[in-house]
Every structure is written in C-alpha cells, then in structure tokens.
Coordinates of C-alpha atoms in Angstrom, one line a residue:
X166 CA 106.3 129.5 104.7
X167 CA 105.5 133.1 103.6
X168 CA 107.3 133.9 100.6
X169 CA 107.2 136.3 98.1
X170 CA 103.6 137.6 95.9
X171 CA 102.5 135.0 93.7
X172 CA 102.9 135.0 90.0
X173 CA 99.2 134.5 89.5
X174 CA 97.8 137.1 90.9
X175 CA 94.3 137.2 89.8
X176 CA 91.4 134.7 89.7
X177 CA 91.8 134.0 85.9
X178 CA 95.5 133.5 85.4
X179 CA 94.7 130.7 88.2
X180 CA 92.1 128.6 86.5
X181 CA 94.2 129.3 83.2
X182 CA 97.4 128.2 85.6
X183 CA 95.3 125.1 86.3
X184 CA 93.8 124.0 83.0
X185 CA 97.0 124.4 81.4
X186 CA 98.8 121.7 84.1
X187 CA 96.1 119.9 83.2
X188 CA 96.7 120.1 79.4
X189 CA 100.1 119.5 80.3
X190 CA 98.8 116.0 82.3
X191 CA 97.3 114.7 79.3
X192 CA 100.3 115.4 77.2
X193 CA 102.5 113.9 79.0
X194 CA 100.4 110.7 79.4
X195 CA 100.2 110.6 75.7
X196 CA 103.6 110.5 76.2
X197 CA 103.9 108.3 78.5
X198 CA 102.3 105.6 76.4
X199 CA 104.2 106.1 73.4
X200 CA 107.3 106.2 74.6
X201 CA 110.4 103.8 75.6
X202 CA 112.1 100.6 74.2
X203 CA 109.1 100.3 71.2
X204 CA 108.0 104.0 69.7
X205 CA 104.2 102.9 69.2
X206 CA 102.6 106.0 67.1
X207 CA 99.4 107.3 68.2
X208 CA 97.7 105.6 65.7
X209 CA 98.2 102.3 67.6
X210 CA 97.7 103.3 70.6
X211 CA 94.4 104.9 69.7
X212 CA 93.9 101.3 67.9
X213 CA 94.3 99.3 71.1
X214 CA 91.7 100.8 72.7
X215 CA 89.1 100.9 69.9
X216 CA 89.8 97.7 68.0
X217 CA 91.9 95.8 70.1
X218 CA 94.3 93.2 68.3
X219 CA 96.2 90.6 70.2
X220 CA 99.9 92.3 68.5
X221 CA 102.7 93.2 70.8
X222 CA 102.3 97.1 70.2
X223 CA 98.9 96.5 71.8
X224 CA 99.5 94.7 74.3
X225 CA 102.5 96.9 75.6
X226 CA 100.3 99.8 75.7
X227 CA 97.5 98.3 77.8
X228 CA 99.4 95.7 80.6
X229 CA 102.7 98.4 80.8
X230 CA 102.7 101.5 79.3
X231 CA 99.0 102.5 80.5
X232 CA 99.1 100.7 84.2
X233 CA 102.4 102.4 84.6
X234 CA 101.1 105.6 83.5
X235 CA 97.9 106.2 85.5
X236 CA 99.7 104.8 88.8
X237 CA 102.6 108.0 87.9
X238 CA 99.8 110.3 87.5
X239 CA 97.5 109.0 91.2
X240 CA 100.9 109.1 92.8
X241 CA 102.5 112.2 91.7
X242 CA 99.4 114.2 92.8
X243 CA 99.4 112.1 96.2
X244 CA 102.7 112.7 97.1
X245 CA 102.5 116.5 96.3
X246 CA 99.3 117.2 98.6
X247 CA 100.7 115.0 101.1
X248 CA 103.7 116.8 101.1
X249 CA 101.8 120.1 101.3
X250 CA 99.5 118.8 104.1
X251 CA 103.0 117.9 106.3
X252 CA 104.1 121.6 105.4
X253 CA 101.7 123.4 107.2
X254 CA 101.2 120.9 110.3
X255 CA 104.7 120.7 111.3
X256 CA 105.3 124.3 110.2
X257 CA 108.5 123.0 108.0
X258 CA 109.0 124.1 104.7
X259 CA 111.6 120.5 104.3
X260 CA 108.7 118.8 105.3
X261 CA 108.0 115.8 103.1
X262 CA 106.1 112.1 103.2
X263 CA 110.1 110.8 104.0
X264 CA 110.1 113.3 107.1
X265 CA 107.7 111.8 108.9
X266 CA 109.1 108.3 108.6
X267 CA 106.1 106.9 105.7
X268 CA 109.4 105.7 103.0
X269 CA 110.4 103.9 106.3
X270 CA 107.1 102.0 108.0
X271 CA 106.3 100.6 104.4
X272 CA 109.8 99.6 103.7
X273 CA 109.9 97.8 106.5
X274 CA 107.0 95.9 106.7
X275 CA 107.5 94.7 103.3
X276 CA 110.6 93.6 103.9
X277 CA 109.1 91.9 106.7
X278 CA 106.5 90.2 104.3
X279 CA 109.3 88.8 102.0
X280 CA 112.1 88.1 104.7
X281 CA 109.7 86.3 107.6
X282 CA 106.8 85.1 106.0
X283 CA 108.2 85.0 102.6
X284 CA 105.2 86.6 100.7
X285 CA 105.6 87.0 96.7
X286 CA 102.6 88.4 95.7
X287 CA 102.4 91.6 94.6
X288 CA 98.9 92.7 96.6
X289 CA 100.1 91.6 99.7
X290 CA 103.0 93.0 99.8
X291 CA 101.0 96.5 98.8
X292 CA 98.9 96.3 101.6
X293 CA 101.8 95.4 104.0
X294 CA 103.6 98.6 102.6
X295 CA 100.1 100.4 102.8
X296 CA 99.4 99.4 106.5
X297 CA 103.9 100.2 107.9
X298 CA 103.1 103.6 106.2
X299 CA 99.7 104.3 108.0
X300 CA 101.5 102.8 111.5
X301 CA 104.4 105.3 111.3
X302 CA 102.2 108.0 110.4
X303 CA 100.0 107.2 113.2
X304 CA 102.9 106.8 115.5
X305 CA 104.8 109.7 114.8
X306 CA 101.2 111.7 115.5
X307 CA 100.8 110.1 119.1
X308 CA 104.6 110.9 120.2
X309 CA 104.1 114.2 119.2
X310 CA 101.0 114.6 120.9
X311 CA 102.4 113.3 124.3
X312 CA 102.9 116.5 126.9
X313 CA 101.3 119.4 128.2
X314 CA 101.5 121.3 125.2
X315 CA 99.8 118.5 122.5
X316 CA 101.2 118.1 119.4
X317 CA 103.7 121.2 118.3
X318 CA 105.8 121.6 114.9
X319 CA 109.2 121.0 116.7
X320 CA 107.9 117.8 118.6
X321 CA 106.1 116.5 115.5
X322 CA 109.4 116.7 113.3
X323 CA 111.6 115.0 116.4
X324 CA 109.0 112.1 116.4
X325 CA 109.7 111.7 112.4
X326 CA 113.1 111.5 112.3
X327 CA 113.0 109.2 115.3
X328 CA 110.5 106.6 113.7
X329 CA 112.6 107.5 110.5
X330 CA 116.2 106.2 111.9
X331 CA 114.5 103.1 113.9
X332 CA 112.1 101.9 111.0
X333 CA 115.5 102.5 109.1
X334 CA 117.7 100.5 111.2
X335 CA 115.0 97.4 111.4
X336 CA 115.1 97.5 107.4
X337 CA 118.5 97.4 107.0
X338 CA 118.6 94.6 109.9
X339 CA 116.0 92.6 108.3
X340 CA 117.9 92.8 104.8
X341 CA 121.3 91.9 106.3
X342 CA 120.1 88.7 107.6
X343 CA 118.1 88.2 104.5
X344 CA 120.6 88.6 101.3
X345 CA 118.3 87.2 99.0
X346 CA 115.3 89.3 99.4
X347 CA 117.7 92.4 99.2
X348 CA 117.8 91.6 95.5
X349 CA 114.0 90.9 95.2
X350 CA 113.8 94.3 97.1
X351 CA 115.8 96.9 95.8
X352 CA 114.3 98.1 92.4
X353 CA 111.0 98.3 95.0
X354 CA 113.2 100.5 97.5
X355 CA 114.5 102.8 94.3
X356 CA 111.0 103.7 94.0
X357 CA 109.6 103.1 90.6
X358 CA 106.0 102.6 88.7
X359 CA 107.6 100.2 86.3
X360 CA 105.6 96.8 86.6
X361 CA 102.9 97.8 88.5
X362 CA 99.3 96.6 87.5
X363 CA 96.1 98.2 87.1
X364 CA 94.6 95.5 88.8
X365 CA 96.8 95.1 91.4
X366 CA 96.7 98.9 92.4
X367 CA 92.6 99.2 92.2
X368 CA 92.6 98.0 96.2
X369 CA 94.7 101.6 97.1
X370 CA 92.8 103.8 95.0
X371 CA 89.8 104.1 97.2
X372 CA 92.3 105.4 99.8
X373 CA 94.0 108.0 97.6
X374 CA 90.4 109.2 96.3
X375 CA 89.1 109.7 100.3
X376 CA 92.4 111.4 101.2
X377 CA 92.0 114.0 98.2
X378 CA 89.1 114.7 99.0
X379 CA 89.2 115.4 102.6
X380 CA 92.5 117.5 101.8
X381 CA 90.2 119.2 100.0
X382 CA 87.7 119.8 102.6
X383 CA 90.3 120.5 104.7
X384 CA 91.7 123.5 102.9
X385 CA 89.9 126.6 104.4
X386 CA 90.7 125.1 108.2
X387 CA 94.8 124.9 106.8
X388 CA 95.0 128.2 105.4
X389 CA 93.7 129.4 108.9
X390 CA 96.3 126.6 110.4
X391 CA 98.9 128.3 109.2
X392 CA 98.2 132.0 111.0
X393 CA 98.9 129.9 114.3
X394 CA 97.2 127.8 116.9
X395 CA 96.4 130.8 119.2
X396 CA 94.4 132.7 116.3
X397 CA 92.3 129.1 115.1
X398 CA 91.1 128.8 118.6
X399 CA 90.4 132.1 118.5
X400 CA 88.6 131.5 115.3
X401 CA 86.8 128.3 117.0
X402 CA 88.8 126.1 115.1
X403 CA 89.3 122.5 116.6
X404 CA 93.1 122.0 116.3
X405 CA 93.6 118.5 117.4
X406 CA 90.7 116.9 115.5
X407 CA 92.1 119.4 112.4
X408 CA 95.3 118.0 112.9
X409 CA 94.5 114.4 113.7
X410 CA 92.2 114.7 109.8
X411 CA 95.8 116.2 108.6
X412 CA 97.4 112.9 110.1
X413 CA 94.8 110.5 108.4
X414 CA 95.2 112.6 104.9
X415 CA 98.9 111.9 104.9
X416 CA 98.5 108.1 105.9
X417 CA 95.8 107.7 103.0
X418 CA 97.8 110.0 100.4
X419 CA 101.5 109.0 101.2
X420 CA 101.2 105.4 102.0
X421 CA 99.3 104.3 99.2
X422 CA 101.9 105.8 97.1
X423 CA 104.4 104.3 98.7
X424 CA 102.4 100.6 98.6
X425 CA 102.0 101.2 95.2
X426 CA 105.1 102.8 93.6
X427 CA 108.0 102.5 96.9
X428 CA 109.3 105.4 98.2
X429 CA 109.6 108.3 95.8
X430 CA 111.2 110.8 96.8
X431 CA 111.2 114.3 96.4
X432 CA 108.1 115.3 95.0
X433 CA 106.3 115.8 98.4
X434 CA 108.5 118.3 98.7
X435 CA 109.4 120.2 95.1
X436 CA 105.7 120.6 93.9
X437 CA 104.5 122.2 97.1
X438 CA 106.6 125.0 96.7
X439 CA 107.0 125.3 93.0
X440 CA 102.9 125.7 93.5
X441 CA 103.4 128.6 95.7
X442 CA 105.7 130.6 93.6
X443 CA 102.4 130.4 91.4
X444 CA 99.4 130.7 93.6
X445 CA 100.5 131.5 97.0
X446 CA 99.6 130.0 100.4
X447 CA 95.8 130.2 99.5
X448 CA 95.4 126.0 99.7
X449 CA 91.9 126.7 97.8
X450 CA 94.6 126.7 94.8
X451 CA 97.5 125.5 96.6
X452 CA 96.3 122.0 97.2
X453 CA 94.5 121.6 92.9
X454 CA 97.5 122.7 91.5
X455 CA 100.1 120.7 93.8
X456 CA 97.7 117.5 92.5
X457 CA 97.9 118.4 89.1
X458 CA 101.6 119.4 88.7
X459 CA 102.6 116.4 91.1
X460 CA 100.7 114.4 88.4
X461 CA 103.0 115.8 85.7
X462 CA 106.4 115.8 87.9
X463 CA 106.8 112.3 88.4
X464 CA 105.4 111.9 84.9
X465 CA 108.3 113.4 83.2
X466 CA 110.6 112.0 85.8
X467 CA 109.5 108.4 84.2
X468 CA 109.4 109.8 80.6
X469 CA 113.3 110.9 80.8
X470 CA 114.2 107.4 82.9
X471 CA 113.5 105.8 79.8
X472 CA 114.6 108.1 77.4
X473 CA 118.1 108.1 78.8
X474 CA 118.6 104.6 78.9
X475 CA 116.2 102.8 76.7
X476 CA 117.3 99.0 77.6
X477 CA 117.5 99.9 81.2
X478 CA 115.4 102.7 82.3
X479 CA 116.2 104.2 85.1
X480 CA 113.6 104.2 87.8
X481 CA 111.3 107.4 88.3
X482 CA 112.4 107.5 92.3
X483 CA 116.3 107.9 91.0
X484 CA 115.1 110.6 88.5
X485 CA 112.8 112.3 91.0
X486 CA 116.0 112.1 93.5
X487 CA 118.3 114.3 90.4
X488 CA 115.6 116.8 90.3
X489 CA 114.7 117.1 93.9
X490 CA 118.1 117.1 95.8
X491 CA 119.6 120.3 94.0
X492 CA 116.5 122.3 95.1
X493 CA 116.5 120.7 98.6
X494 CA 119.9 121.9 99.2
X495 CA 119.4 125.5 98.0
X496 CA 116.0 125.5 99.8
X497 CA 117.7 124.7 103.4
X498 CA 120.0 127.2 102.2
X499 CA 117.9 129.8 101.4
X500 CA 116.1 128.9 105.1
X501 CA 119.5 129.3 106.4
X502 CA 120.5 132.6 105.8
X503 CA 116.4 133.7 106.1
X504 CA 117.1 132.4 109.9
X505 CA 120.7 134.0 110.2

C-alpha cells in the first residue's frame, strides 16, 4: 500500500488538514438537520434546542433529522478506521468491512431474528446484527489462523470471501422461504440511517467508542505491521496478539455500524485511501483523518439522497455504492497494471 508522497507534507498542513475535516463535520451536520422534505432555517433548529416547542419543525429536527445525523457521523468514521485497520492486516488495498464477510454475519442473523423468531423490535434486532458481525469477524480470524504458518494476508482474504458467499447463501435462503420479511428487510439491507433512534443506538456506542480507541493505541504497532512480520518480531512486536486486537477493532467498529445503519458499503474502503493521498501511511494521522472524513463521506452521501429525491430519499448505502464503485474499479485497475 505504498503510494506516492503525501500532499501534506509537514506537521502543520496536517493539523490544518484535520481541523478543517473537522470544520467540514460540523457543516455538514448543520446540514444535515436542515435539510430534506421540510427546509427548517437555523433559526429553528437553534430554537428546538434552546426553547423547545411541541411544533412539527421541532420535532423533526430532534426524533429524525438529529438521531439520523449523529448515527451518519459515529458510522462513517467506524467504517473508515475499520476499513483501514483490514488494509494493513490482510495486506489488501480492496480490503473493506464487506471483505471479510461483517455486511454478511449481521444480515443474516437478522434475518434470522425476523424470519425464525419473528423479532420486531428495533434493539434486538441491533444486537442480533451486532453479535452475526462479531461471529464472522471472529470466524474469518480463526480459519485464517489454522496452519503452520498462522494467520497470513492471502489466507485471511480466502477465509472472508468464504464466510462472505456462505453467510450470503443462508440470507438469501432464509429470505426465499420467508417472502414477507424480505419486504420488512430490504430498506435495512440497502443500508441507510433513515429511522434510526438515538435511543435505540445508545446500546452500540460503547462498542464504537472502545474500538476507536484501541485503533488508536494500536497505531504505532500497524505502521510497524505494515514493514512485514519478519521485521515486527524483529522489533519485539507480538503479531498474533497485534493482530487478534486488529480482529476485535473491526468486530467493535464494523459491526456496530452495520447493527446500527445495515451494510454500507464503500466507505471502508474510499476514505482509507483518499486519507493517504493526504497524510501517507503514518496511521498516527492515517487513522484521525480516516474518522473524520469517514464522518463527513457518508454525511454527504445522506445529504444528496435527499436532495435528489425529496419524497423518497434515496438511502445513504445506494449513494455510498455510486460514489464508491467507480473508484473501486479504477483502484483494482490501477493494482492491475502495478502487478503486470
């Protein structure tokens, strides 16, 4: 995943690279709030939370429009660092919280909530999606850990995609049987933060909180990951507890996001290396930046959903799927003819 010099070469242009994705964070949230089927002006939205009135501009703005806007902003930056997290333990620069088969495990045991047991509620059925996404996560890490030489990048990968395309076929098995929860299902399965409470998400936060942080901690120990697993036990570096604490960040990071939000795709893997074109491989920088512009990707990705079709907005995983596909393929191009 070497590339070319970052843009921001110095200490300064970083932090100023980072305060201003931060700037941009807020502005977009501001966003966010204001806009969609009802323009409320920032008046009002200032008004809701200072003098609260029981009128429907402010009650839009706090049980949607601010619910819907945090959870873009804790998932966005989840699903970059997880993303960036996968890149340097399986050594893939496609890597991404689908690769690994996280979309998959919480699909499927939420369709298993709704199709078997016939759950409704909306907390259940986020930690059911919350617990399939920490399985395969944890799965994918023991099959690639099985053999003489413990866990490598190609093995890792091969144990994704396997977990992917049999949590995949389950899924669609389940839904085939079940027609009606296919319907209850699939603006979940588009991926979206559309109807998502505060209250409701407060139970996965705690999860997404731990697993920034110990990414993190964890950022020293990856940039030394990333010069090989000869040179860190050289260095005295522990791989397999390193990568096992990897493992764990991705469960925390990219399963709570998809328990909260479904499976967005995409982002895991744009922001990552949109970040390094800025800051490098240094993931001292790599890993604040991919949180803050993570935050503000799937942010405007929600913004323009509604702005395109106000009566029906289109869901941020669709948007997210427009904006990321076009860079994936010129990225596994790009690796293509680096390789040829």
């Amino acid at each position: 995943m070497t590339g070319a010099k970052e843009i921001f070469s110095s200490t300064y242009i970083k932090w100023t690279g980072l305060f201003l994705g931060l700037f941009l964070t807020g502005l977009f949230m501001v966003l966010s709030v204001s806009v969609g089927v009802t323009d409320i002006p920032l008046s009002e939205i200032i008004k809701s939370f200072t003098h609260f009135q029981n009128n429907n501009d402010h009650l839009i703005v706090q049980t949607t429009r601010v619910p819907r806007t945090v959870i873009a902003v804790a998932v966005g930056a989840s699903l970059a660092v997880a993303g960036a997290i996968m890149q340097v333990l399986t050594r893939n620069p496609l890597a991404s919280p689908a690769t690994l088969g996280v979309n998959q495990g919480a699909s499927l045991f939420i369709v298993l909530s709704i199709a078997v047991f016939s759950v409704t509620a909306m907390m259940p059925l986020m930690i059911a999606g919350f617990a399939g996404a920490a399985l395969s996560i944890f799965l994918v890490y023991i099959l690639g850990s099985v053999g003489r030489d413990g866990m490598t990048p190609l093995k890792l990968t091969l144990a994704g995609a396997a977990i992917m395309a049999l949590f995949s076929s389950l899924t669609q098995g389940l839904l085939t049987m079940n027609e009606k929860s296919l319907e209850e299902l699939l603006f979940w399965l588009t991926g979206s933060v559309e109807g998502r409470s505060l209250s409701l998400a407060m139970p996965v936060f705690p999860f997404l909180a731990a697993g920034h942080l110990l990414a993190l901690g964890l950022a020293r120990v990856m940039n030394v990951l990333m010069m090989g697993d000869d040179v860190a036990r050289g260095l005295g570096i522990k791989i397999g507890i390193v990568k096992l604490l990897g493992v764990i960040v991705i469960a925390f990071l990219a399963g709570g996001s998809v328990a909260i939000a479904g499976p967005v795709v995409f982002v895991g893997l744009v922001v990552p290396h949109f970040v390094r074109t800025l800051v490098g491989n240094d993931h001292r920088w790599l890993l604040p930046y991919s949180m803050v512009y993570g935050a503000v990707l799937l942010l405007v990705a929600d913004i323009c959903g509604r702005l395109i079709m106000q009566q029906q907005p289109i869901p941020a995983g669709v948007m997210t799927t427009l904006i990321g596909t076009p860079f994936f393929i010129y990225l596994a191009r790009r690796k293509g003819r680096i390789q040829g």
